[in-house]
PDB file of C-alpha atoms in Angstrom:
ATOM      1  CA  MET H  15     -13.601  12.810  14.512  1.00 40.00           C
ATOM      2  CA  THR H  16     -12.437   9.203  14.653  1.00 44.00           C
ATOM      3  CA  MET H  17     -14.570   6.103  14.456  1.00 43.00           C
ATOM      4  CA  THR H  18     -13.296   2.783  15.725  1.00 46.00           C
ATOM      5  CA  HIS H  19     -15.021  -0.460  14.952  1.00 44.00           C
ATOM      6  CA  PRO H  20     -15.057  -3.685  16.958  1.00 43.00           C
ATOM      7  CA  ILE H  21     -14.089  -6.742  14.968  1.00 43.00           C
ATOM      8  CA  PRO H  22     -17.307  -8.556  13.990  1.00 43.00           C
ATOM      9  CA  ASP H  23     -17.866 -12.252  14.459  1.00 48.00           C
ATOM     10  CA  PRO H  24     -17.123 -13.791  11.015  1.00 43.00           C
ATOM     11  CA  GLU H  25     -20.354 -15.780  11.245  1.00 45.00           C
ATOM     12  CA  ASP H  26     -22.361 -12.569  11.600  1.00 48.00           C
ATOM     13  CA  ALA H  27     -20.532 -10.466   9.041  1.00 46.00           C
ATOM     14  CA  ALA H  28     -22.650  -9.568   6.031  1.00 43.00           C
ATOM     15  CA  PRO H  29     -20.953  -9.163   2.659  1.00 43.00           C
ATOM     16  CA  VAL H  30     -20.158  -5.598   1.650  1.00 42.00           C
ATOM     17  CA  ALA H  31     -21.039  -4.790  -1.941  1.00 46.00           C
ATOM     18  CA  SER H  32     -18.108  -2.415  -2.379  1.00 84.00           C
ATOM     19  CA  ALA H  33     -15.465  -4.939  -1.258  1.00 90.00           C
ATOM     20  CA  ILE H  34     -12.898  -5.702  -3.933  1.00 93.00           C
ATOM     21  CA  ILE H  35     -10.833  -8.036  -1.697  1.00 96.00           C
ATOM     22  CA  GLU H  36     -12.285 -10.419   0.876  1.00 96.00           C
ATOM     23  CA  VAL H  37     -10.092 -12.220   3.396  1.00 96.00           C
ATOM     24  CA  GLU H  38     -11.596 -15.158   5.262  1.00 96.00           C
ATOM     25  CA  GLY H  39      -9.881 -17.012   8.085  1.00 95.00           C
ATOM     26  CA  ILE H  40      -6.289 -16.540   6.957  1.00 95.00           C
ATOM     27  CA  HIS H  41      -3.654 -18.359   8.987  1.00 95.00           C
ATOM     28  CA  LYS H  42       0.033 -18.413   8.126  1.00 95.00           C
ATOM     29  CA  ILE H  43       2.487 -20.725   9.873  1.00 94.00           C
ATOM     30  CA  TYR H  44       6.164 -20.751   8.899  1.00 91.00           C
ATOM     31  CA  ASN H  45       8.145 -24.003   9.069  1.00 85.00           C
ATOM     32  CA  GLY H  46       5.317 -25.655  10.949  1.00 79.00           C
ATOM     33  CA  ALA H  47       6.268 -23.754  14.103  1.00 84.00           C
ATOM     34  CA  VAL H  48       5.986 -19.951  13.901  1.00 90.00           C
ATOM     35  CA  THR H  49       2.457 -18.597  13.571  1.00 92.00           C
ATOM     36  CA  ALA H  50       2.701 -15.263  11.748  1.00 94.00           C
ATOM     37  CA  LEU H  51      -1.018 -14.635  11.192  1.00 95.00           C
ATOM     38  CA  GLU H  52      -4.063 -16.057  12.910  1.00 94.00           C
ATOM     39  CA  ASN H  53      -7.734 -15.944  11.898  1.00 94.00           C
ATOM     40  CA  ILE H  54      -7.610 -12.814   9.733  1.00 95.00           C
ATOM     41  CA  HIS H  55     -11.001 -11.669   8.444  1.00 96.00           C
ATOM     42  CA  LEU H  56     -10.997  -8.425   6.441  1.00 96.00           C
ATOM     43  CA  GLU H  57     -12.593  -6.645   3.526  1.00 95.00           C
ATOM     44  CA  PHE H  58     -10.879  -3.994   1.414  1.00 95.00           C
ATOM     45  CA  ASN H  59     -13.277  -1.596  -0.242  1.00 93.00           C
ATOM     46  CA  ARG H  60     -12.993  -0.455  -3.817  1.00 92.00           C
ATOM     47  CA  GLY H  61     -11.349   2.945  -4.221  1.00 91.00           C
ATOM     48  CA  GLU H  62     -10.102   3.193  -0.633  1.00 93.00           C
ATOM     49  CA  LEU H  63      -6.587   3.381   0.764  1.00 94.00           C
ATOM     50  CA  THR H  64      -6.127   1.002   3.683  1.00 96.00           C
ATOM     51  CA  SER H  65      -2.991   0.949   5.820  1.00 96.00           C
ATOM     52  CA  LEU H  66      -1.765  -2.131   7.677  1.00 96.00           C
ATOM     53  CA  LEU H  67      -0.168  -0.911  10.900  1.00 94.00           C
ATOM     54  CA  GLY H  68       1.289  -2.693  13.901  1.00 90.00           C
ATOM     55  CA  PRO H  69       4.472  -3.569  15.780  1.00 88.00           C
ATOM     56  CA  SER H  70       7.440  -5.144  14.040  1.00 86.00           C
ATOM     57  CA  GLY H  71       6.931  -8.835  13.368  1.00 86.00           C
ATOM     58  CA  CYS H  72       3.125  -8.690  13.493  1.00 90.00           C
ATOM     59  CA  GLY H  73       2.740 -10.046   9.951  1.00 91.00           C
ATOM     60  CA  LYS H  74       1.932  -6.887   7.956  1.00 93.00           C
ATOM     61  CA  THR H  75       4.158  -7.745   5.003  1.00 93.00           C
ATOM     62  CA  THR H  76       3.179 -11.415   5.197  1.00 95.00           C
ATOM     63  CA  LEU H  77      -0.482 -10.438   4.898  1.00 96.00           C
ATOM     64  CA  LEU H  78       0.237  -8.073   2.000  1.00 96.00           C
ATOM     65  CA  LYS H  79       2.130 -10.798   0.112  1.00 95.00           C
ATOM     66  CA  ILE H  80      -0.746 -13.227   0.672  1.00 96.00           C
ATOM     67  CA  LEU H  81      -3.170 -10.641  -0.755  1.00 96.00           C
ATOM     68  CA  ALA H  82      -0.855 -10.204  -3.738  1.00 94.00           C
ATOM     69  CA  GLY H  83      -0.657 -13.947  -4.334  1.00 93.00           C
ATOM     70  CA  LEU H  84       3.103 -13.946  -3.715  1.00 93.00           C
ATOM     71  CA  LEU H  85       2.736 -16.151  -0.631  1.00 94.00           C
ATOM     72  CA  LYS H  86       0.271 -18.942   0.080  1.00 95.00           C
ATOM     73  CA  PRO H  87      -1.610 -18.985   3.382  1.00 95.00           C
ATOM     74  CA  THR H  88      -1.512 -22.096   5.536  1.00 95.00           C
ATOM     75  CA  SER H  89      -5.303 -21.980   5.615  1.00 95.00           C
ATOM     76  CA  GLY H  90      -8.094 -19.597   4.739  1.00 95.00           C
ATOM     77  CA  GLU H  91      -8.959 -17.849   1.498  1.00 96.00           C
ATOM     78  CA  VAL H  92      -8.492 -14.516  -0.257  1.00 96.00           C
ATOM     79  CA  ARG H  93     -10.911 -13.490  -3.011  1.00 95.00           C
ATOM     80  CA  VAL H  94     -10.460 -10.626  -5.471  1.00 95.00           C
ATOM     81  CA  ASN H  95     -13.591  -9.566  -7.329  1.00 92.00           C
ATOM     82  CA  GLY H  96     -15.180 -12.728  -5.950  1.00 91.00           C
ATOM     83  CA  LYS H  97     -12.531 -15.091  -7.354  1.00 93.00           C
ATOM     84  CA  PRO H  98     -10.126 -17.069  -5.133  1.00 94.00           C
ATOM     85  CA  VAL H  99      -6.508 -15.939  -5.244  1.00 94.00           C
ATOM     86  CA  THR H 100      -4.146 -18.734  -6.277  1.00 91.00           C
ATOM     87  CA  GLY H 101      -1.192 -16.545  -7.270  1.00 92.00           C
ATOM     88  CA  PRO H 102      -0.340 -13.124  -8.704  1.00 90.00           C
ATOM     89  CA  GLY H 103      -2.872 -11.641 -11.105  1.00 89.00           C
ATOM     90  CA  PRO H 104      -3.236  -8.662 -13.454  1.00 88.00           C
ATOM     91  CA  GLU H 105      -5.789  -7.006 -11.190  1.00 91.00           C
ATOM     92  CA  ARG H 106      -3.093  -6.552  -8.491  1.00 93.00           C
ATOM     93  CA  ALA H 107       0.233  -4.732  -8.698  1.00 91.00           C
ATOM     94  CA  PHE H 108       2.951  -4.752  -6.025  1.00 89.00           C
ATOM     95  CA  VAL H 109       5.393  -1.940  -5.216  1.00 85.00           C
ATOM     96  CA  PHE H 110       8.368  -3.447  -3.410  1.00 79.00           C
ATOM     97  CA  GLN H 111      10.187  -1.803  -0.522  1.00 71.00           C
ATOM     98  CA  ASP H 112      13.567  -2.248  -2.255  1.00 69.00           C
ATOM     99  CA  PHE H 113      12.300  -0.781  -5.580  1.00 70.00           C
ATOM    100  CA  ALA H 114      13.065  -4.039  -7.532  1.00 79.00           C
ATOM    101  CA  LEU H 115      14.308  -2.103 -10.561  1.00 88.00           C
ATOM    102  CA  MET H 116      16.495  -3.555 -13.299  1.00 91.00           C
ATOM    103  CA  PRO H 117      19.816  -1.691 -12.961  1.00 92.00           C
ATOM    104  CA  TRP H 118      20.691  -2.094 -16.647  1.00 95.00           C
ATOM    105  CA  ALA H 119      17.379  -0.625 -17.864  1.00 94.00           C
ATOM    106  CA  THR H 120      16.289   2.984 -18.259  1.00 95.00           C
ATOM    107  CA  VAL H 121      13.470   4.576 -16.281  1.00 96.00           C
ATOM    108  CA  LEU H 122      11.147   4.130 -19.260  1.00 96.00           C
ATOM    109  CA  ARG H 123      12.058   0.451 -19.715  1.00 95.00           C
ATOM    110  CA  ASN H 124      11.632  -0.227 -16.001  1.00 94.00           C
ATOM    111  CA  ALA H 125       8.266   1.536 -15.949  1.00 94.00           C
ATOM    112  CA  SER H 126       7.056  -0.417 -18.985  1.00 94.00           C
ATOM    113  CA  TYR H 127       8.372  -3.809 -17.868  1.00 92.00           C
ATOM    114  CA  GLY H 128       5.074  -5.056 -16.438  1.00 90.00           C
ATOM    115  CA  LEU H 129       3.380  -4.265 -19.739  1.00 92.00           C
ATOM    116  CA  GLU H 130       6.173  -6.062 -21.588  1.00 90.00           C
ATOM    117  CA  LEU H 131       5.484  -9.194 -19.535  1.00 88.00           C
ATOM    118  CA  GLN H 132       1.813  -8.878 -20.491  1.00 88.00           C
ATOM    119  CA  GLY H 133       2.745  -8.878 -24.178  1.00 89.00           C
ATOM    120  CA  VAL H 134       1.747  -5.281 -24.872  1.00 89.00           C
ATOM    121  CA  GLY H 135       3.351  -3.898 -28.042  1.00 93.00           C
ATOM    122  CA  LYS H 136       6.404  -1.672 -27.698  1.00 91.00           C
ATOM    123  CA  ARG H 137       4.808   1.575 -28.840  1.00 93.00           C
ATOM    124  CA  GLU H 138       1.745   1.216 -26.622  1.00 94.00           C
ATOM    125  CA  ARG H 139       3.700   0.181 -23.558  1.00 93.00           C
ATOM    126  CA  GLU H 140       6.183   3.008 -23.956  1.00 94.00           C
ATOM    127  CA  ASP H 141       3.387   5.545 -24.412  1.00 95.00           C
ATOM    128  CA  ARG H 142       1.643   4.306 -21.281  1.00 94.00           C
ATOM    129  CA  ALA H 143       4.874   4.150 -19.301  1.00 94.00           C
ATOM    130  CA  ARG H 144       5.821   7.661 -20.405  1.00 95.00           C
ATOM    131  CA  HIS H 145       2.442   8.933 -19.184  1.00 94.00           C
ATOM    132  CA  TYR H 146       2.876   7.417 -15.729  1.00 93.00           C
ATOM    133  CA  VAL H 147       6.507   8.441 -15.439  1.00 94.00           C
ATOM    134  CA  ALA H 148       5.224  11.988 -15.865  1.00 93.00           C
ATOM    135  CA  GLU H 149       2.355  11.372 -13.429  1.00 90.00           C
ATOM    136  CA  VAL H 150       4.808  10.453 -10.656  1.00 89.00           C
ATOM    137  CA  GLY H 151       6.917  13.538 -11.325  1.00 88.00           C
ATOM    138  CA  LEU H 152       9.779  12.090 -13.381  1.00 92.00           C
ATOM    139  CA  ALA H 153       9.182  13.700 -16.778  1.00 93.00           C
ATOM    140  CA  GLY H 154      12.580  14.306 -18.343  1.00 93.00           C
ATOM    141  CA  PHE H 155      14.195  11.312 -16.611  1.00 95.00           C
ATOM    142  CA  GLU H 156      12.932   8.639 -19.007  1.00 95.00           C
ATOM    143  CA  ASP H 157      16.429   7.830 -20.305  1.00 96.00           C
ATOM    144  CA  LYS H 158      18.184   7.794 -16.936  1.00 95.00           C
ATOM    145  CA  TYR H 159      19.312   4.607 -15.192  1.00 95.00           C
ATOM    146  CA  PRO H 160      18.521   3.639 -11.575  1.00 92.00           C
ATOM    147  CA  HIS H 161      22.050   4.441 -10.358  1.00 92.00           C
ATOM    148  CA  GLU H 162      21.543   8.014 -11.580  1.00 95.00           C
ATOM    149  CA  LEU H 163      18.430   8.496  -9.422  1.00 91.00           C
ATOM    150  CA  SER H 164      17.873   9.228  -5.752  1.00 86.00           C
ATOM    151  CA  GLY H 165      16.084   6.680  -3.564  1.00 82.00           C
ATOM    152  CA  GLY H 166      12.860   8.655  -3.785  1.00 83.00           C
ATOM    153  CA  MET H 167      13.071   8.818  -7.558  1.00 88.00           C
ATOM    154  CA  ARG H 168      13.686   5.069  -7.813  1.00 88.00           C
ATOM    155  CA  GLN H 169      10.616   4.468  -5.703  1.00 85.00           C
ATOM    156  CA  ARG H 170       8.606   6.686  -8.053  1.00 88.00           C
ATOM    157  CA  VAL H 171       9.724   4.484 -10.953  1.00 92.00           C
ATOM    158  CA  GLY H 172       8.362   1.470  -9.083  1.00 89.00           C
ATOM    159  CA  LEU H 173       5.062   3.266  -8.582  1.00 89.00           C
ATOM    160  CA  ALA H 174       4.915   4.258 -12.265  1.00 91.00           C
ATOM    161  CA  ARG H 175       5.438   0.615 -13.244  1.00 92.00           C
ATOM    162  CA  ALA H 176       2.592  -0.467 -10.951  1.00 89.00           C
ATOM    163  CA  LEU H 177       0.256   2.217 -12.307  1.00 90.00           C
ATOM    164  CA  ALA H 178       1.111   1.455 -15.933  1.00 91.00           C
ATOM    165  CA  VAL H 179      -0.325  -2.075 -15.830  1.00 90.00           C
ATOM    166  CA  ASN H 180      -3.704  -0.559 -14.874  1.00 88.00           C
ATOM    167  CA  ALA H 181      -4.329  -2.946 -11.993  1.00 90.00           C
ATOM    168  CA  ASP H 182      -7.405  -2.468  -9.822  1.00 92.00           C
ATOM    169  CA  VAL H 183      -5.369  -2.764  -6.615  1.00 94.00           C
ATOM    170  CA  LEU H 184      -1.932  -1.330  -5.832  1.00 93.00           C
ATOM    171  CA  MET H 185      -0.117  -2.896  -2.901  1.00 94.00           C
ATOM    172  CA  MET H 186       2.805  -1.014  -1.373  1.00 91.00           C
ATOM    173  CA  ASP H 187       5.223  -2.451   1.190  1.00 90.00           C
ATOM    174  CA  GLU H 188       6.656   0.462   3.187  1.00 86.00           C
ATOM    175  CA  PRO H 189       7.222   2.432  -0.014  1.00 79.00           C
ATOM    176  CA  PHE H 190       8.694   5.498   1.703  1.00 77.00           C
ATOM    177  CA  SER H 191      10.959   3.847   4.277  1.00 74.00           C
ATOM    178  CA  ALA H 192      14.188   4.367   2.302  1.00 67.00           C
ATOM    179  CA  VAL H 193      13.819   8.118   1.761  1.00 73.00           C
ATOM    180  CA  ASP H 194      14.440  11.158   3.953  1.00 75.00           C
ATOM    181  CA  GLU H 195      11.609  12.866   5.841  1.00 81.00           C
ATOM    182  CA  GLN H 196      11.218  15.740   3.384  1.00 82.00           C
ATOM    183  CA  THR H 197      10.973  13.365   0.416  1.00 81.00           C
ATOM    184  CA  ARG H 198       8.618  11.135   2.365  1.00 84.00           C
ATOM    185  CA  ARG H 199       6.187  13.975   3.020  1.00 86.00           C
ATOM    186  CA  LYS H 200       6.233  15.083  -0.610  1.00 85.00           C
ATOM    187  CA  PHE H 201       5.653  11.496  -1.724  1.00 84.00           C
ATOM    188  CA  GLN H 202       2.674  11.224   0.646  1.00 88.00           C
ATOM    189  CA  GLU H 203       1.149  14.365  -0.852  1.00 87.00           C
ATOM    190  CA  ASP H 204       1.762  13.069  -4.379  1.00 86.00           C
ATOM    191  CA  LEU H 205       0.114   9.760  -3.503  1.00 88.00           C
ATOM    192  CA  ILE H 206      -3.042  11.562  -2.370  1.00 88.00           C
ATOM    193  CA  ARG H 207      -3.119  13.393  -5.716  1.00 86.00           C
ATOM    194  CA  LEU H 208      -2.569  10.169  -7.662  1.00 86.00           C
ATOM    195  CA  ARG H 209      -5.374   8.461  -5.771  1.00 85.00           C
ATOM    196  CA  GLU H 210      -7.801  11.170  -6.842  1.00 85.00           C
ATOM    197  CA  ILE H 211      -6.676  10.889 -10.459  1.00 86.00           C
ATOM    198  CA  GLU H 212      -6.469   7.105 -10.753  1.00 85.00           C
ATOM    199  CA  GLN H 213      -9.344   6.034  -8.471  1.00 86.00           C
ATOM    200  CA  LYS H 214      -7.522   2.816  -7.564  1.00 90.00           C
ATOM    201  CA  THR H 215      -7.653   0.707  -4.416  1.00 94.00           C
ATOM    202  CA  PHE H 216      -4.440   1.035  -2.396  1.00 94.00           C
ATOM    203  CA  ILE H 217      -3.183  -1.214   0.405  1.00 96.00           C
ATOM    204  CA  LEU H 218      -0.158   0.142   2.237  1.00 94.00           C
ATOM    205  CA  VAL H 219       2.129  -1.432   4.844  1.00 94.00           C
ATOM    206  CA  THR H 220       3.725   1.181   7.080  1.00 92.00           C
ATOM    207  CA  HIS H 221       5.425   1.489  10.460  1.00 88.00           C
ATOM    208  CA  SER H 222       4.523   5.193  10.636  1.00 90.00           C
ATOM    209  CA  ILE H 223       1.389   6.124  12.552  1.00 92.00           C
ATOM    210  CA  GLU H 224       1.559   9.654  11.122  1.00 92.00           C
ATOM    211  CA  GLU H 225       1.737   8.284   7.590  1.00 92.00           C
ATOM    212  CA  ALA H 226      -1.187   5.925   8.135  1.00 93.00           C
ATOM    213  CA  VAL H 227      -3.381   8.691   9.546  1.00 94.00           C
ATOM    214  CA  TYR H 228      -2.418  11.183   6.840  1.00 92.00           C
ATOM    215  CA  LEU H 229      -3.066   8.821   3.910  1.00 92.00           C
ATOM    216  CA  SER H 230      -5.700   6.316   4.937  1.00 93.00           C
ATOM    217  CA  ASP H 231      -9.432   5.877   4.633  1.00 92.00           C
ATOM    218  CA  ARG H 232      -9.046   2.966   7.047  1.00 95.00           C
ATOM    219  CA  ILE H 233      -6.233   1.741   9.278  1.00 95.00           C
ATOM    220  CA  VAL H 234      -6.092  -1.950  10.199  1.00 95.00           C
ATOM    221  CA  LEU H 235      -4.213  -2.410  13.475  1.00 94.00           C
ATOM    222  CA  LEU H 236      -2.564  -5.804  13.883  1.00 94.00           C
ATOM    223  CA  SER H 237      -1.588  -7.320  17.216  1.00 91.00           C
ATOM    224  CA  PRO H 238       1.908  -8.693  17.949  1.00 90.00           C
ATOM    225  CA  ARG H 239       2.675 -12.138  16.533  1.00 87.00           C
ATOM    226  CA  PRO H 240       0.604 -14.033  15.847  1.00 90.00           C
ATOM    227  CA  GLY H 241      -0.926 -11.117  13.967  1.00 92.00           C
ATOM    228  CA  ARG H 242      -4.644 -10.666  14.475  1.00 93.00           C
ATOM    229  CA  VAL H 243      -6.898  -7.752  13.569  1.00 94.00           C
ATOM    230  CA  SER H 244      -7.147  -5.881  16.859  1.00 90.00           C
ATOM    231  CA  GLN H 245      -8.949  -2.760  15.663  1.00 90.00           C
ATOM    232  CA  ILE H 246     -10.025  -0.860  12.565  1.00 93.00           C
ATOM    233  CA  VAL H 247      -9.716   2.921  12.720  1.00 93.00           C
ATOM    234  CA  THR H 248     -11.427   5.238  10.252  1.00 92.00           C
ATOM    235  CA  PRO H 249      -9.835   8.687  10.131  1.00 89.00           C
ATOM    236  CA  ASN H 250     -12.176  11.451   9.041  1.00 84.00           C
ATOM    237  CA  ILE H 251      -9.706  13.924   7.583  1.00 82.00           C
ATOM    238  CA  ASP H 252     -10.261  16.471   4.846  1.00 81.00           C
ATOM    239  CA  ARG H 253      -7.096  16.133   2.771  1.00 80.00           C
ATOM    240  CA  HIS H 254      -7.889  18.906   0.291  1.00 79.00           C
ATOM    241  CA  GLY H 255      -6.333  21.699   2.325  1.00 78.00           C
ATOM    242  CA  ASP H 256      -2.766  22.779   2.918  1.00 84.00           C
ATOM    243  CA  PRO H 257      -0.749  19.653   3.849  1.00 84.00           C
ATOM    244  CA  GLU H 258       1.085  21.357   6.704  1.00 86.00           C
ATOM    245  CA  ALA H 259      -2.157  22.744   8.096  1.00 86.00           C
ATOM    246  CA  ILE H 260      -3.566  19.207   8.079  1.00 87.00           C
ATOM    247  CA  ARG H 261      -0.510  17.936   9.949  1.00 87.00           C
ATOM    248  CA  ARG H 262      -1.003  20.642  12.597  1.00 88.00           C
ATOM    249  CA  ASN H 263      -4.721  19.998  13.001  1.00 87.00           C
ATOM    250  CA  PRO H 264      -5.470  19.046  16.645  1.00 88.00           C
ATOM    251  CA  GLU H 265      -7.838  16.228  15.617  1.00 88.00           C
ATOM    252  CA  TYR H 266      -5.142  14.767  13.372  1.00 89.00           C
ATOM    253  CA  LEU H 267      -2.559  14.958  16.156  1.00 92.00           C
ATOM    254  CA  ASP H 268      -4.989  13.526  18.729  1.00 91.00           C
ATOM    255  CA  LEU H 269      -5.669  10.532  16.493  1.00 92.00           C
ATOM    256  CA  ILE H 270      -1.953   9.848  16.144  1.00 92.00           C
ATOM    257  CA  ASP H 271      -1.643   9.980  19.940  1.00 92.00           C
ATOM    258  CA  ASP H 272      -4.642   7.669  20.407  1.00 91.00           C
ATOM    259  CA  ILE H 273      -3.204   5.049  18.071  1.00 91.00           C
ATOM    260  CA  TRP H 274       0.224   5.304  19.691  1.00 90.00           C
ATOM    261  CA  ALA H 275      -1.375   4.797  23.118  1.00 85.00           C
ATOM    262  CA  GLY H 276      -2.888   1.558  21.823  1.00 77.00           C
ATOM    263  CA  LEU H 277       0.403   0.338  20.349  1.00 80.00           C
ATOM    264  CA  ARG H 278       2.810   1.517  23.077  1.00 74.00           C
ATOM    265  CA  ASP H 279       2.563  -1.642  25.158  1.00 68.00           C
ATOM    266  CA  TYR H 280       3.503  -3.765  22.137  1.00 67.00           C
ATOM    267  CA  VAL H 281       6.788  -1.950  21.534  1.00 63.00           C
ATOM    268  CA  GLU H 282       9.836  -3.481  23.165  1.00 58.00           C
TER     269      GLU H 282
END
């Protein structure tokens, strides 16, 4: 079953106790001319995975970078744990689409780099990084360099680095776009397992409807530029069964079709 929710009037919206991130009235205008986002009101609940989905150019990555504090909105406010966001913070970690690894550093050094910036001692940061390298399936590759890894493995290093800093929120910008379909599906399954272990809040930008439905507690659909929240979809999918059986489930496939029907007119 799928539940869709109309977008409430911001004046009527009551605060949700479980919200870890609150977004109020975000606008983003580039160069004083191009409006990327308009009047975004959202809440991201603690422990949930939310996908941002919409046509190309609708502002998904712009919104994610504003949430991360990497980009300032033209107007509006983002709060994390009730505090206004003025820049990056230790409670948020960002996994970049292009991996953003240091080519001269080993897997272990790359995975521990965020902890190094925080001033964590070498032994502690390497122990924590080693743990998360294993958690993402790269045990035995600690001494390899990025050029020795596949695209999927490099992305796992980026995820290990984000997990190692123990942030409350992990933000991922199309993390699986550079890998083949088989690797992508395995990575999706691994992410579900990691969510259960880590109990973090995840925010994911994706172009894949299938991916959003398979992974998400909530899917935020954005309209074409200027991006607005057009709909919030809540999949009700039991993800504890066989992954391929889930992907063949008629309700799962119907939801993908329903979302595609809503987005079809926006695709050029």
